Amino acid sequence: MTQLKFDPKVSASAQEALEPHVRPVYATPASRRLFIGEFAAIERVEPAPGSEKEAAVKVRIVSLELPNESQEGYVREALRFLHLQRTARGTLDDGGQLELDESTLRLTGGQLAYLETARLRAGLLHWSSYARRVLHTPNLTVSEVLHEMKTVADGLKSTLDGALDDDGTN
């Protein structure tokens, strides 16, 4: 596993964005601030073969912005959506329809677009994993491969058929 290390230096523009927040953070122990940022790779360490040292990449924060109090809700909403998209999970029921797991449903907060994003992501994750397992099955005949391809195609269609149309209906 490659380690990610943050360089303690930040770019001048990032430092400028941080300046108004330094005193309030110092004044309030355990305070927190949201930010939107960008980092860039600045150094790569590739250990010699046989070495016990881990590969590492060092990054420096090159750009960041901190929302004001009225913007924080929007940034938190974006964070929640990105987390949902990265972690959405579900299982197929007996009818082949995707059911989102409980933790994914909690993250959607009942928002239709979030539900649909999570459902599609979980469906794609399921069918890509299924296809990968088929790829690694040795000695499949042509008819078995065709059967598995049909299964994946039908599963993907089923995932899409459950998708909501632009007017919010199936």
mmCIF file of C-alpha atoms in Angstrom:
data_model
loop_
_atom_site.group_PDB
_atom_site.id
_atom_site.type_symbol
_atom_site.label_atom_id
_atom_site.label_comp_id
_atom_site.label_asym_id
_atom_site.label_seq_id
_atom_site.Cartn_x
_atom_site.Cartn_y
_atom_site.Cartn_z
ATOM 1 C CA MET A 1 0.000 0.000 0.000
ATOM 2 C CA THR A 2 1.315 3.432 -0.886
ATOM 3 C CA GLN A 3 1.413 5.949 1.962
ATOM 4 C CA LEU A 4 0.081 9.456 1.434
ATOM 5 C CA LYS A 5 2.051 12.158 3.242
ATOM 6 C CA PHE A 6 1.125 15.817 3.441
ATOM 7 C CA ASP A 7 3.850 18.399 3.085
ATOM 8 C CA PRO A 8 3.493 20.944 5.911
ATOM 9 C CA LYS A 9 4.013 23.823 3.481
ATOM 10 C CA VAL A 10 1.020 25.158 1.575
ATOM 11 C CA SER A 11 0.965 27.375 -1.485
ATOM 12 C CA ALA A 12 0.752 31.153 -1.053
ATOM 13 C CA SER A 13 -2.860 31.261 -2.290
ATOM 14 C CA ALA A 14 -3.867 28.496 0.128
ATOM 15 C CA GLN A 15 -2.144 30.318 2.986
ATOM 16 C CA GLU A 16 -4.001 33.493 2.045
ATOM 17 C CA ALA A 17 -7.343 31.658 2.226
ATOM 18 C CA LEU A 18 -6.406 30.277 5.655
ATOM 19 C CA GLU A 19 -5.271 33.569 7.229
ATOM 20 C CA PRO A 20 -8.692 34.793 8.457
ATOM 21 C CA HIS A 21 -9.274 31.449 10.185
ATOM 22 C CA VAL A 22 -6.009 31.076 12.088
ATOM 23 C CA ARG A 23 -6.944 33.257 15.086
ATOM 24 C CA PRO A 24 -10.484 31.808 15.540
ATOM 25 C CA VAL A 25 -9.143 28.229 15.338
ATOM 26 C CA TYR A 26 -6.422 29.060 17.845
ATOM 27 C CA ALA A 27 -8.944 30.720 20.167
ATOM 28 C CA THR A 28 -11.299 27.729 20.204
ATOM 29 C CA PRO A 29 -9.661 24.413 21.126
ATOM 30 C CA ALA A 30 -10.915 21.457 19.048
ATOM 31 C CA SER A 31 -12.542 23.791 16.522
ATOM 32 C CA ARG A 32 -13.131 22.662 12.962
ATOM 33 C CA ARG A 33 -13.385 24.315 9.562
ATOM 34 C CA LEU A 34 -14.698 22.970 6.285
ATOM 35 C CA PHE A 35 -12.721 23.545 3.142
ATOM 36 C CA ILE A 36 -12.635 22.644 -0.515
ATOM 37 C CA GLY A 37 -9.112 22.001 -1.633
ATOM 38 C CA GLU A 38 -6.691 20.666 -4.160
ATOM 39 C CA PHE A 39 -3.369 18.992 -3.571
ATOM 40 C CA ALA A 40 -0.542 18.175 -5.954
ATOM 41 C CA ALA A 41 2.027 15.412 -5.830
ATOM 42 C CA ILE A 42 5.464 16.859 -5.125
ATOM 43 C CA GLU A 43 7.590 13.852 -4.199
ATOM 44 C CA ARG A 44 7.510 10.112 -4.795
ATOM 45 C CA VAL A 45 9.426 7.504 -2.827
ATOM 46 C CA GLU A 46 9.858 4.106 -4.460
ATOM 47 C CA PRO A 47 11.686 1.699 -2.149
ATOM 48 C CA ALA A 48 14.264 -0.662 -3.534
ATOM 49 C CA PRO A 49 13.083 -4.217 -4.229
ATOM 50 C CA GLY A 50 13.307 -6.317 -1.069
ATOM 51 C CA SER A 51 13.208 -3.256 1.151
ATOM 52 C CA GLU A 52 10.700 -3.230 4.002
ATOM 53 C CA LYS A 53 9.968 0.440 3.431
ATOM 54 C CA GLU A 54 6.570 1.360 1.928
ATOM 55 C CA ALA A 55 6.086 3.362 -1.242
ATOM 56 C CA ALA A 56 4.992 6.912 -0.499
ATOM 57 C CA VAL A 57 3.828 10.020 -2.250
ATOM 58 C CA LYS A 58 4.069 13.449 -0.659
ATOM 59 C CA VAL A 59 1.466 16.035 -1.578
ATOM 60 C CA ARG A 60 1.188 19.753 -0.953
ATOM 61 C CA ILE A 61 -2.039 21.727 -0.625
ATOM 62 C CA VAL A 62 -1.936 24.080 -3.590
ATOM 63 C CA SER A 63 -5.399 25.561 -3.489
ATOM 64 C CA LEU A 64 -8.200 25.776 -0.971
ATOM 65 C CA GLU A 65 -11.211 27.835 -0.105
ATOM 66 C CA LEU A 66 -13.160 27.957 3.142
ATOM 67 C CA PRO A 67 -16.892 28.613 3.005
ATOM 68 C CA ASN A 68 -18.450 31.329 5.118
ATOM 69 C CA GLU A 69 -21.176 30.412 7.576
ATOM 70 C CA SER A 70 -23.977 30.799 5.019
ATOM 71 C CA GLN A 71 -22.142 28.556 2.520
ATOM 72 C CA GLU A 72 -21.266 25.748 4.952
ATOM 73 C CA GLY A 73 -24.522 23.872 4.409
ATOM 74 C CA TYR A 74 -23.869 23.624 0.677
ATOM 75 C CA VAL A 75 -20.351 22.324 1.210
ATOM 76 C CA ARG A 76 -21.595 19.758 3.755
ATOM 77 C CA GLU A 77 -24.246 18.669 1.254
ATOM 78 C CA ALA A 78 -21.578 18.205 -1.420
ATOM 79 C CA LEU A 79 -19.448 16.185 1.032
ATOM 80 C CA ARG A 80 -22.424 14.006 1.909
ATOM 81 C CA PHE A 81 -23.184 13.382 -1.765
ATOM 82 C CA LEU A 82 -19.569 12.513 -2.609
ATOM 83 C CA HIS A 83 -19.430 10.135 0.363
ATOM 84 C CA LEU A 84 -22.698 8.536 -0.728
ATOM 85 C CA GLN A 85 -21.465 8.055 -4.273
ATOM 86 C CA ARG A 86 -18.222 6.458 -3.068
ATOM 87 C CA THR A 87 -19.836 4.112 -0.533
ATOM 88 C CA ALA A 88 -23.273 3.180 -1.990
ATOM 89 C CA ARG A 89 -24.022 -0.534 -1.553
ATOM 90 C CA GLY A 90 -26.986 -2.807 -2.089
ATOM 91 C CA THR A 91 -28.097 -6.361 -2.834
ATOM 92 C CA LEU A 92 -30.349 -7.985 -5.398
ATOM 93 C CA ASP A 93 -33.698 -9.296 -4.207
ATOM 94 C CA ASP A 94 -35.312 -12.531 -5.474
ATOM 95 C CA GLY A 95 -36.855 -10.614 -8.400
ATOM 96 C CA GLY A 96 -33.492 -9.244 -9.511
ATOM 97 C CA GLN A 97 -34.232 -5.715 -8.303
ATOM 98 C CA LEU A 98 -31.613 -3.813 -6.375
ATOM 99 C CA GLU A 99 -32.303 -2.994 -2.734
ATOM 100 C CA LEU A 100 -30.049 -0.392 -1.142
ATOM 101 C CA ASP A 101 -28.574 -1.317 2.209
ATOM 102 C CA GLU A 102 -29.645 0.524 5.348
ATOM 103 C CA SER A 103 -26.516 2.661 5.727
ATOM 104 C CA THR A 104 -26.824 3.851 2.123
ATOM 105 C CA LEU A 105 -30.492 4.711 2.597
ATOM 106 C CA ARG A 106 -29.623 6.744 5.696
ATOM 107 C CA LEU A 107 -27.094 8.759 3.701
ATOM 108 C CA THR A 108 -29.642 9.688 1.029
ATOM 109 C CA GLY A 109 -31.776 11.578 3.514
ATOM 110 C CA GLY A 110 -34.814 10.718 1.364
ATOM 111 C CA GLN A 111 -33.553 12.842 -1.522
ATOM 112 C CA LEU A 112 -34.676 11.338 -4.822
ATOM 113 C CA ALA A 113 -31.526 12.203 -6.792
ATOM 114 C CA TYR A 114 -29.354 10.779 -4.025
ATOM 115 C CA LEU A 115 -31.428 7.584 -3.893
ATOM 116 C CA GLU A 116 -31.120 7.130 -7.631
ATOM 117 C CA THR A 117 -27.377 7.819 -7.643
ATOM 118 C CA ALA A 118 -26.850 5.316 -4.841
ATOM 119 C CA ARG A 119 -29.057 2.701 -6.532
ATOM 120 C CA LEU A 120 -27.275 3.021 -9.878
ATOM 121 C CA ARG A 121 -23.832 2.962 -8.250
ATOM 122 C CA ALA A 122 -24.658 -0.099 -6.189
ATOM 123 C CA GLY A 123 -26.084 -1.835 -9.276
ATOM 124 C CA LEU A 124 -23.015 -1.079 -11.375
ATOM 125 C CA LEU A 125 -20.750 -2.225 -8.549
ATOM 126 C CA HIS A 126 -22.656 -5.531 -8.309
ATOM 127 C CA TRP A 127 -22.555 -6.252 -12.052
ATOM 128 C CA SER A 128 -18.910 -5.229 -12.503
ATOM 129 C CA SER A 129 -17.953 -7.562 -9.618
ATOM 130 C CA TYR A 130 -20.010 -10.348 -11.196
ATOM 131 C CA ALA A 131 -18.311 -9.800 -14.576
ATOM 132 C CA ARG A 132 -14.870 -9.837 -12.907
ATOM 133 C CA ARG A 133 -15.647 -13.173 -11.242
ATOM 134 C CA VAL A 134 -16.691 -14.596 -14.622
ATOM 135 C CA LEU A 135 -13.471 -13.272 -16.204
ATOM 136 C CA HIS A 136 -11.426 -15.197 -13.653
ATOM 137 C CA THR A 137 -13.326 -18.462 -14.081
ATOM 138 C CA PRO A 138 -11.035 -20.853 -15.958
ATOM 139 C CA ASN A 139 -12.032 -23.048 -18.902
ATOM 140 C CA LEU A 140 -15.434 -21.562 -19.715
ATOM 141 C CA THR A 141 -16.945 -22.775 -22.952
ATOM 142 C CA VAL A 142 -18.225 -20.329 -25.550
ATOM 143 C CA SER A 143 -21.827 -21.127 -24.618
ATOM 144 C CA GLU A 144 -21.056 -20.540 -20.915
ATOM 145 C CA VAL A 145 -19.448 -17.187 -21.735
ATOM 146 C CA LEU A 146 -22.488 -16.222 -23.828
ATOM 147 C CA HIS A 147 -24.789 -17.233 -20.971
ATOM 148 C CA GLU A 148 -22.780 -15.146 -18.485
ATOM 149 C CA MET A 149 -22.732 -12.159 -20.860
ATOM 150 C CA LYS A 150 -26.531 -12.416 -21.180
ATOM 151 C CA THR A 151 -26.820 -12.535 -17.380
ATOM 152 C CA VAL A 152 -24.712 -9.365 -17.053
ATOM 153 C CA ALA A 153 -26.613 -7.605 -19.865
ATOM 154 C CA ASP A 154 -29.977 -8.531 -18.321
ATOM 155 C CA GLY A 155 -28.760 -7.401 -14.898
ATOM 156 C CA LEU A 156 -27.584 -4.053 -16.240
ATOM 157 C CA LYS A 157 -30.874 -3.570 -18.075
ATOM 158 C CA SER A 158 -32.756 -4.409 -14.883
ATOM 159 C CA THR A 159 -30.661 -1.832 -13.033
ATOM 160 C CA LEU A 160 -31.467 0.777 -15.682
ATOM 161 C CA ASP A 161 -35.149 -0.210 -15.865
ATOM 162 C CA GLY A 162 -35.432 0.634 -12.183
ATOM 163 C CA ALA A 163 -33.977 4.080 -12.920
ATOM 164 C CA LEU A 164 -36.287 7.041 -12.743
ATOM 165 C CA ASP A 165 -37.154 8.948 -15.904
ATOM 166 C CA ASP A 166 -36.643 12.698 -16.180
ATOM 167 C CA ASP A 167 -40.171 13.275 -14.899
ATOM 168 C CA GLY A 168 -39.440 11.309 -11.693
ATOM 169 C CA THR A 169 -41.301 8.133 -12.685
ATOM 170 C CA ASN A 170 -40.104 4.655 -13.711
#
